[in-house]
PDB file of C-alpha atoms in Angstrom:
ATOM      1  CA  UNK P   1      85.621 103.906  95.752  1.00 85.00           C
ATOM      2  CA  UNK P   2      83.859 105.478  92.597  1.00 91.00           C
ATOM      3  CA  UNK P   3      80.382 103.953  91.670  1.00 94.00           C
ATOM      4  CA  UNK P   4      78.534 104.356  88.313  1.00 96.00           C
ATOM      5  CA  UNK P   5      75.197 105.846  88.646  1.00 94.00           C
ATOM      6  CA  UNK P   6      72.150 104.647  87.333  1.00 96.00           C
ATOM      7  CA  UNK P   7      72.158 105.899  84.020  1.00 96.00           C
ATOM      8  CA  UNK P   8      75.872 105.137  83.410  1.00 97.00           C
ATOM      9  CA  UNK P   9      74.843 101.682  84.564  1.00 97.00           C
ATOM     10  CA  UNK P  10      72.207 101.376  82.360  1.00 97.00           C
ATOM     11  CA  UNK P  11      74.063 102.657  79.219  1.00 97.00           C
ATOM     12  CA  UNK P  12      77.064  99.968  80.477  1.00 98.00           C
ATOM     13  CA  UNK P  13      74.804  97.160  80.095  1.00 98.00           C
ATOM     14  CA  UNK P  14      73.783  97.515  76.827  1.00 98.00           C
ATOM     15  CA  UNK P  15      77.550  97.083  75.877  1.00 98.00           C
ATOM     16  CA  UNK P  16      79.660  93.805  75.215  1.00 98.00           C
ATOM     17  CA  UNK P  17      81.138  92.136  78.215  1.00 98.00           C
ATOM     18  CA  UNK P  18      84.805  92.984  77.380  1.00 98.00           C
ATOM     19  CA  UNK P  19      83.771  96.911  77.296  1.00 98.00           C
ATOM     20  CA  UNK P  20      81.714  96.181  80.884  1.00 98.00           C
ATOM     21  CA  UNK P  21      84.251  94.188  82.517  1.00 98.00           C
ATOM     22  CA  UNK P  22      87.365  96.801  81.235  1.00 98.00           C
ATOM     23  CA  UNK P  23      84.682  99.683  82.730  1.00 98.00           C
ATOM     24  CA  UNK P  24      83.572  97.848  85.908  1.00 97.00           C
ATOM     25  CA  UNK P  25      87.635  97.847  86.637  1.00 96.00           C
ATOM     26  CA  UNK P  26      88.322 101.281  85.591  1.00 97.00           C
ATOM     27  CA  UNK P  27      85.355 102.464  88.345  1.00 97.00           C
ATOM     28  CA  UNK P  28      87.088 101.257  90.978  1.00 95.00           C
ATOM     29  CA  UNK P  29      89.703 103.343  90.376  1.00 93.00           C
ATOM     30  CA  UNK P  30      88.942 106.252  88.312  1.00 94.00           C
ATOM     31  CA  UNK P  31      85.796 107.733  88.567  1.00 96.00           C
ATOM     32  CA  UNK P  32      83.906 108.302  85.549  1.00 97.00           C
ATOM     33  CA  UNK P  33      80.421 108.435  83.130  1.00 96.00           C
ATOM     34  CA  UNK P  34      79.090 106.283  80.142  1.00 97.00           C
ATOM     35  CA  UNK P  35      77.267 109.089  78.104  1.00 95.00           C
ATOM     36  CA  UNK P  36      76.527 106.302  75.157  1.00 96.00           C
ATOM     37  CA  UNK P  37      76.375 102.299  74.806  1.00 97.00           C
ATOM     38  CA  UNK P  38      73.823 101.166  72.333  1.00 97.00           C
ATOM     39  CA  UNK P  39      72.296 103.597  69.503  1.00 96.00           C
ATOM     40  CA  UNK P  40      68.714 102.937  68.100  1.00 95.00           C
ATOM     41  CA  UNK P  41      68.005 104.191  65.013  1.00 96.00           C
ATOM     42  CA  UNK P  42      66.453 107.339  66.353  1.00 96.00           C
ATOM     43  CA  UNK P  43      69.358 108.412  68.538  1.00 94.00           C
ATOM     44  CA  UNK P  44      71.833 107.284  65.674  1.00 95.00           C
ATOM     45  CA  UNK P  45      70.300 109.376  62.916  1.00 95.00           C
ATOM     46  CA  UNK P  46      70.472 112.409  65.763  1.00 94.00           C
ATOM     47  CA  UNK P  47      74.079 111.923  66.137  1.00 92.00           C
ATOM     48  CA  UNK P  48      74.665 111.579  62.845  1.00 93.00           C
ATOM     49  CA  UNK P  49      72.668 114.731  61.760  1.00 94.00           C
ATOM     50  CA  UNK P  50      74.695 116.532  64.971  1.00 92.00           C
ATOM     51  CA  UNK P  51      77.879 115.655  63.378  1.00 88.00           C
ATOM     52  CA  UNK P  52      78.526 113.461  66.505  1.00 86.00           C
ATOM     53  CA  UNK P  53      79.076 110.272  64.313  1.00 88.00           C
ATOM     54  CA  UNK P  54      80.401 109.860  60.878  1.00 88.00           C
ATOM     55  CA  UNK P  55      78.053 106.407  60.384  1.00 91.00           C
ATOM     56  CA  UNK P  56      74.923 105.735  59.176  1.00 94.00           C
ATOM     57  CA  UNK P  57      72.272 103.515  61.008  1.00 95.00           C
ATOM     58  CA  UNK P  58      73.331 100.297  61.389  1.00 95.00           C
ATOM     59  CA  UNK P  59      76.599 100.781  60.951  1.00 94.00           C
ATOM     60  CA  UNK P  60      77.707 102.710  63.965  1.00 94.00           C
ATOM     61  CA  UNK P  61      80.004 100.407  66.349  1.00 95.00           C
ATOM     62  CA  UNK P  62      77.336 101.977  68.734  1.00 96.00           C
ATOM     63  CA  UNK P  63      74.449 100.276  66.779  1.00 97.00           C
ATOM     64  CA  UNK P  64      75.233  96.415  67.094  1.00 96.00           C
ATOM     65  CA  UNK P  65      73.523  94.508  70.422  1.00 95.00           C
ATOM     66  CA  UNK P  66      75.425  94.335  72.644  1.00 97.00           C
ATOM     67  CA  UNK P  67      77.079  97.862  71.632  1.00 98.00           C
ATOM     68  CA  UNK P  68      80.997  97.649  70.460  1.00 97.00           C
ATOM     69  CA  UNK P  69      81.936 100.723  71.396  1.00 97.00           C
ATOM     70  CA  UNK P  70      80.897 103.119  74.769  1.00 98.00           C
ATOM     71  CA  UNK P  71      81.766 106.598  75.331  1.00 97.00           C
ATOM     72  CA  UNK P  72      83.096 107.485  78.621  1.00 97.00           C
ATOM     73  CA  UNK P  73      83.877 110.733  80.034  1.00 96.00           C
ATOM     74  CA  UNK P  74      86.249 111.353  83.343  1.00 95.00           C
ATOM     75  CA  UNK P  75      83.810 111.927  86.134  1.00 94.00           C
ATOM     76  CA  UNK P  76      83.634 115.353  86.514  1.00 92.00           C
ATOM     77  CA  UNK P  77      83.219 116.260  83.343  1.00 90.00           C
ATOM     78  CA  UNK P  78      84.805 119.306  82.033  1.00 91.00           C
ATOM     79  CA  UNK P  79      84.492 119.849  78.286  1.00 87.00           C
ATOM     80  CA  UNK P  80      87.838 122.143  78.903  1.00 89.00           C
ATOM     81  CA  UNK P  81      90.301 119.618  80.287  1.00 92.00           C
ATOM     82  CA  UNK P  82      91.509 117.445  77.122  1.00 91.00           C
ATOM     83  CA  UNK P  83      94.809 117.147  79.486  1.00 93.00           C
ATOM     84  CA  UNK P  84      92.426 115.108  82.035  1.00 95.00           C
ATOM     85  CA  UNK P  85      90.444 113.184  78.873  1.00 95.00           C
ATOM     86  CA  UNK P  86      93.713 112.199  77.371  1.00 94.00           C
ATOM     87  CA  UNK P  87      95.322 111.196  80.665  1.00 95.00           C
ATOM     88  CA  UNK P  88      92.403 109.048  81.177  1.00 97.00           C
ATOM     89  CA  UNK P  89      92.618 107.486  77.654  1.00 96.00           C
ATOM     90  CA  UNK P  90      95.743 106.770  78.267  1.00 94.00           C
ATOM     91  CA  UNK P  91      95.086 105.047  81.432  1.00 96.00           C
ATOM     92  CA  UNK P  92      92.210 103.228  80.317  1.00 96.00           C
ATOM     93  CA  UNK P  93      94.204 101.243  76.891  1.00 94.00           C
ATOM     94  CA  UNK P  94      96.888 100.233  79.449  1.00 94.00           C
ATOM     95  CA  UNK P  95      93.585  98.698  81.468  1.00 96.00           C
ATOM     96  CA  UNK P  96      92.683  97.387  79.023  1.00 96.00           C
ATOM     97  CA  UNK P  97      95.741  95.401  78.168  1.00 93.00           C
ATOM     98  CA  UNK P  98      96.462  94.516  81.510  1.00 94.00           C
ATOM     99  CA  UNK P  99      93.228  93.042  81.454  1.00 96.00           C
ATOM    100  CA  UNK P 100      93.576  91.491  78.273  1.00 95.00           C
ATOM    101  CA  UNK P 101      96.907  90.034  79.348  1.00 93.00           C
ATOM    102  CA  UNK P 102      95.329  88.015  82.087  1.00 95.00           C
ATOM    103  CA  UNK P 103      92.399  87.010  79.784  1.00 97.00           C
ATOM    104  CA  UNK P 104      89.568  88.693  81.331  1.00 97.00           C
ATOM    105  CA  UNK P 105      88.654  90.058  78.308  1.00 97.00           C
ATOM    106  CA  UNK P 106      89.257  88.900  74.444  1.00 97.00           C
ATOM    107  CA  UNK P 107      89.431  92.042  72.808  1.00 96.00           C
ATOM    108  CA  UNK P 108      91.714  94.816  72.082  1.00 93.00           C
ATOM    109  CA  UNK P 109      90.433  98.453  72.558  1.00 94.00           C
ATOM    110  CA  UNK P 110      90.482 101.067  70.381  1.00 93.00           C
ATOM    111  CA  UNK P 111      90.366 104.727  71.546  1.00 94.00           C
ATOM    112  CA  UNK P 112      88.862 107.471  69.628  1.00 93.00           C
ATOM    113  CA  UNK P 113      92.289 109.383  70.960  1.00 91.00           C
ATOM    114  CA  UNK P 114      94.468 106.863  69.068  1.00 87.00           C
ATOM    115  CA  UNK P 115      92.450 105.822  66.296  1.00 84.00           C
ATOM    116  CA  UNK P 116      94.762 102.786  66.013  1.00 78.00           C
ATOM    117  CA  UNK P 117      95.017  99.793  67.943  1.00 70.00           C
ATOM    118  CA  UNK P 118      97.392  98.575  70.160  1.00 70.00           C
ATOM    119  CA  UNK P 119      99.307  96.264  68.111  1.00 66.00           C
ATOM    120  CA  UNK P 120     101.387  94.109  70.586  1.00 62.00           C
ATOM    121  CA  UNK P 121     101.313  96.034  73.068  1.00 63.00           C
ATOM    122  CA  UNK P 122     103.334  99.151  71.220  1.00 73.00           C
ATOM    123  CA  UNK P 123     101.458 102.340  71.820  1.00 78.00           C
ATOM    124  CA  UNK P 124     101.605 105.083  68.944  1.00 82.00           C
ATOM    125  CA  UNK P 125      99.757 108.446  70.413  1.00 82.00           C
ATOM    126  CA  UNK P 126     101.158 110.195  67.652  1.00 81.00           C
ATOM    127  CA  UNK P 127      98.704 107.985  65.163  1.00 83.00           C
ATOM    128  CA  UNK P 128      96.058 111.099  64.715  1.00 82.00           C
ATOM    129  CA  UNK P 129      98.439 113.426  64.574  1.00 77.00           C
ATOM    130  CA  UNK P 130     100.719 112.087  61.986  1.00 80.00           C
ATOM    131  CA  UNK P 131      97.654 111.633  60.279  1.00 82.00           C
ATOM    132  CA  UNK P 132      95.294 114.536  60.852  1.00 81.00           C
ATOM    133  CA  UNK P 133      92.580 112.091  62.097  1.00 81.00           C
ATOM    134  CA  UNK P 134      90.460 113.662  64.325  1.00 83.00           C
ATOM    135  CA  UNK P 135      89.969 113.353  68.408  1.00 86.00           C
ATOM    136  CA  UNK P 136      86.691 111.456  69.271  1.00 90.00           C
ATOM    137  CA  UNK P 137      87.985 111.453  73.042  1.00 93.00           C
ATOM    138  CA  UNK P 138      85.569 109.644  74.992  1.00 95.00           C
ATOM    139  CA  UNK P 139      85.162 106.892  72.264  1.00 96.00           C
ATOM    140  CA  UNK P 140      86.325 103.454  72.819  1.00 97.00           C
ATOM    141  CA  UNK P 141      85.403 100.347  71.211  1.00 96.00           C
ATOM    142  CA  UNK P 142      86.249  96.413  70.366  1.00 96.00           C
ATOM    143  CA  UNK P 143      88.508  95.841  67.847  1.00 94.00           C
ATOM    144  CA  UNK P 144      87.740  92.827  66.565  1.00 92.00           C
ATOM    145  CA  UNK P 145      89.516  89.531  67.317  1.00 90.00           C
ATOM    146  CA  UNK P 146      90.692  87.893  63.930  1.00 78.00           C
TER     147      UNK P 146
ATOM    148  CA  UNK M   1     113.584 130.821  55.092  1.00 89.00           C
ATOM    149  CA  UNK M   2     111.836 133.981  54.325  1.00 94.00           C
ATOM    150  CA  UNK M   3     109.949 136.028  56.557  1.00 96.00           C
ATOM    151  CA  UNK M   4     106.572 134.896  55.178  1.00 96.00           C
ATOM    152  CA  UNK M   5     107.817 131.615  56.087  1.00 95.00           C
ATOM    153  CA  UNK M   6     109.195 131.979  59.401  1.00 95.00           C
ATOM    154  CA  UNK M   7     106.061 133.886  60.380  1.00 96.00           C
ATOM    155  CA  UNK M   8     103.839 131.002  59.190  1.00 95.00           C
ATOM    156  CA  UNK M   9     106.027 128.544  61.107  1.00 95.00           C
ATOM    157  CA  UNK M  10     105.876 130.384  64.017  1.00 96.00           C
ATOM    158  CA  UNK M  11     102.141 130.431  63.568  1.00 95.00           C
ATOM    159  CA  UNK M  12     101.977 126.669  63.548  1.00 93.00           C
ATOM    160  CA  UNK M  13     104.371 125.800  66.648  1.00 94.00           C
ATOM    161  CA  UNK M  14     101.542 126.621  68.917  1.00 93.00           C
ATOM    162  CA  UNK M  15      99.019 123.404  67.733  1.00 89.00           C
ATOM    163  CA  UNK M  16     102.097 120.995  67.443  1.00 89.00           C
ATOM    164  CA  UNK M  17     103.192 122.334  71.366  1.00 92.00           C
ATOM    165  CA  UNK M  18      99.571 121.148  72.565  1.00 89.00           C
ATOM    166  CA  UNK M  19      99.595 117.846  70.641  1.00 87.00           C
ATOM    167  CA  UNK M  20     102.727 116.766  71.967  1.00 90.00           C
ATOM    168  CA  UNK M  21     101.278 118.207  75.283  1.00 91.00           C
ATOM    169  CA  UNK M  22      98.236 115.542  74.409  1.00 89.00           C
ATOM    170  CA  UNK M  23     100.206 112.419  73.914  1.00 89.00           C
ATOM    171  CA  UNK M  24     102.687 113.428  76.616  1.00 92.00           C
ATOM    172  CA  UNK M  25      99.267 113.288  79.309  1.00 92.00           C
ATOM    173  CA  UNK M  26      98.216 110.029  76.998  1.00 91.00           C
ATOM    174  CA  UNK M  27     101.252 108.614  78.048  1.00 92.00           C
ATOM    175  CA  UNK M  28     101.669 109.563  81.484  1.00 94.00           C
ATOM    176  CA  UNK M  29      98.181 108.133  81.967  1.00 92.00           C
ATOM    177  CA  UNK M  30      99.305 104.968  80.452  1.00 91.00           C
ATOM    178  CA  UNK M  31     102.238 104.987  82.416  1.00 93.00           C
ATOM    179  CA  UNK M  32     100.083 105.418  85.691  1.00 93.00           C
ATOM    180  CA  UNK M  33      98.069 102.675  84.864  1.00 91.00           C
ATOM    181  CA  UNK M  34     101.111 100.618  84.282  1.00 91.00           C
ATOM    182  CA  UNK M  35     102.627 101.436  87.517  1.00 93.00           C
ATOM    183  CA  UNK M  36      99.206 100.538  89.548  1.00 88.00           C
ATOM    184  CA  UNK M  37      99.203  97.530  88.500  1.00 87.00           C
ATOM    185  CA  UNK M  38     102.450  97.066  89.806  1.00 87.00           C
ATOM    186  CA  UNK M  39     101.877  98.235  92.722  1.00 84.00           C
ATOM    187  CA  UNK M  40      98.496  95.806  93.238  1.00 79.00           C
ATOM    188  CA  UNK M  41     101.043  92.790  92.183  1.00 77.00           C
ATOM    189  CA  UNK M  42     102.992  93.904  94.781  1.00 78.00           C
ATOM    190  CA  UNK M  43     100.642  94.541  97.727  1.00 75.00           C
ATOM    191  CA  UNK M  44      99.013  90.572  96.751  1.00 73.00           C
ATOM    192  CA  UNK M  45     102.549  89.212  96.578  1.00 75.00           C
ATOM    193  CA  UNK M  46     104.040  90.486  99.551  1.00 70.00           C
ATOM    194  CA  UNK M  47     103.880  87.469 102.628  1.00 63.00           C
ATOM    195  CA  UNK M  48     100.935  88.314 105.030  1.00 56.00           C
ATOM    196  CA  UNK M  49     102.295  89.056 108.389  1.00 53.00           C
ATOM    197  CA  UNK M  50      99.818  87.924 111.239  1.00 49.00           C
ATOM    198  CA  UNK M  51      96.769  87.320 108.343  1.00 46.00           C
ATOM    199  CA  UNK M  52      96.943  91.287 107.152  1.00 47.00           C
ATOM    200  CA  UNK M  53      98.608  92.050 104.059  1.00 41.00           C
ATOM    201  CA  UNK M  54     101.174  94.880 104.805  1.00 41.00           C
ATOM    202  CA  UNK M  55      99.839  98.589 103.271  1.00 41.00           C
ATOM    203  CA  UNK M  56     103.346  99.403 102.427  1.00 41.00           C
ATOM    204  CA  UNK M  57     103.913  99.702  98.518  1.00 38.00           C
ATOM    205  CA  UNK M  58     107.697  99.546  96.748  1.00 34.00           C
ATOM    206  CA  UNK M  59     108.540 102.476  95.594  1.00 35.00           C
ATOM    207  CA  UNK M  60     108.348 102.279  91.902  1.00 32.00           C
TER     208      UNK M  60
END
């Protein structure tokens, strides 16, 4: 069975629960790395200046404590498989409802891949197509609960 | 359609082919997912024969 390793595990913890428990349960079955959990100010003006984030600090979903959003990659990572990253999208936001479903977590996830939520369970991977949005592939974060 | 047109269509069939290639790997991932779970509800459902829960999984 996949592990995380200690940096993943590190960058995991600074998340919310609902993005560690959904993560903790896609590890056992898919192996893969958190690159990203919580942003200081320093690391969010970086990614900001990189073109890596559209937000400002503090309003990145990766600036809040615990972080909203993580960024996983497949485990190992190839920059040139999108097939693999979107498979694994995929695959995660049906975790993630599952999951939800059975009320181990309280949030729905949003993927950077399908910039729109799941609304009842109907899945639209069209969405950033339709609407020219871009990709942010290994982004996924809490949408939050009304 | 003109030949300016055609040629311009023919230029943009290429990036539509490999986003419908990206949401048909979205959903066969979310399809897979689907299906494992199944299979897990399955595998803890099924009657334990002699106190081992039997490895065989339903074909979906």
């Amino acid at each position: 069975m996949p592990k995380f390793g200690s940096k993943s595990r590190e960058r995991l913890d600074t998340c919310h629960p609902d993005l560690q428990t959904l993560f903790n349960a896609v590890i056992e079955e898919v192996d893969c790395s958190v690159t990203c959990g919580y942003r200081n100010k320093a690391d969010q003006d970086k990614a900001f200046a990189s073109g890596n984030s559209k937000a400002v600090y503090p309003k990145g979903k990766h600036n809040s404590r615990p972080s909203t959003a993580v960024d996983v990659y497949p485990y190992p990572v190839d920059f040139d498989d999108l097939p693999r990253f979107h498979y694994f999208g995929g695959w995660v936001l049906a975790k993630a409802e599952i999951l939800r479903n059975v009320g181990e977590i309280t949030h729905k996830i949003k993927w950077g891949g399908m910039w729109r939520g799941l609304d009842n369970g109907k899945i639209d991977f069209s969405y950033n197509r339709r609407r020219g949005v871009l990709d942010d592939l290994p982004h996924f974060e809490l949408i939050p609960n009304d | 359609m003109t030949l300016e047109e055609i040629d311009k269509r023919l230029q943009e069939i290429p990036a539509v082919l490999d986003q419908i290639r990206s949401e048909q790997n979205q959903l066969l991932g979310y399809k897979q997912a689907l299906l494992d779970m199944e299979d897990e509800k399955i595998i803890k459902d099924e009657p334990k024969d002699n106190g081992k829960i039997k490895k065989e999984k339903m074909s979906a």
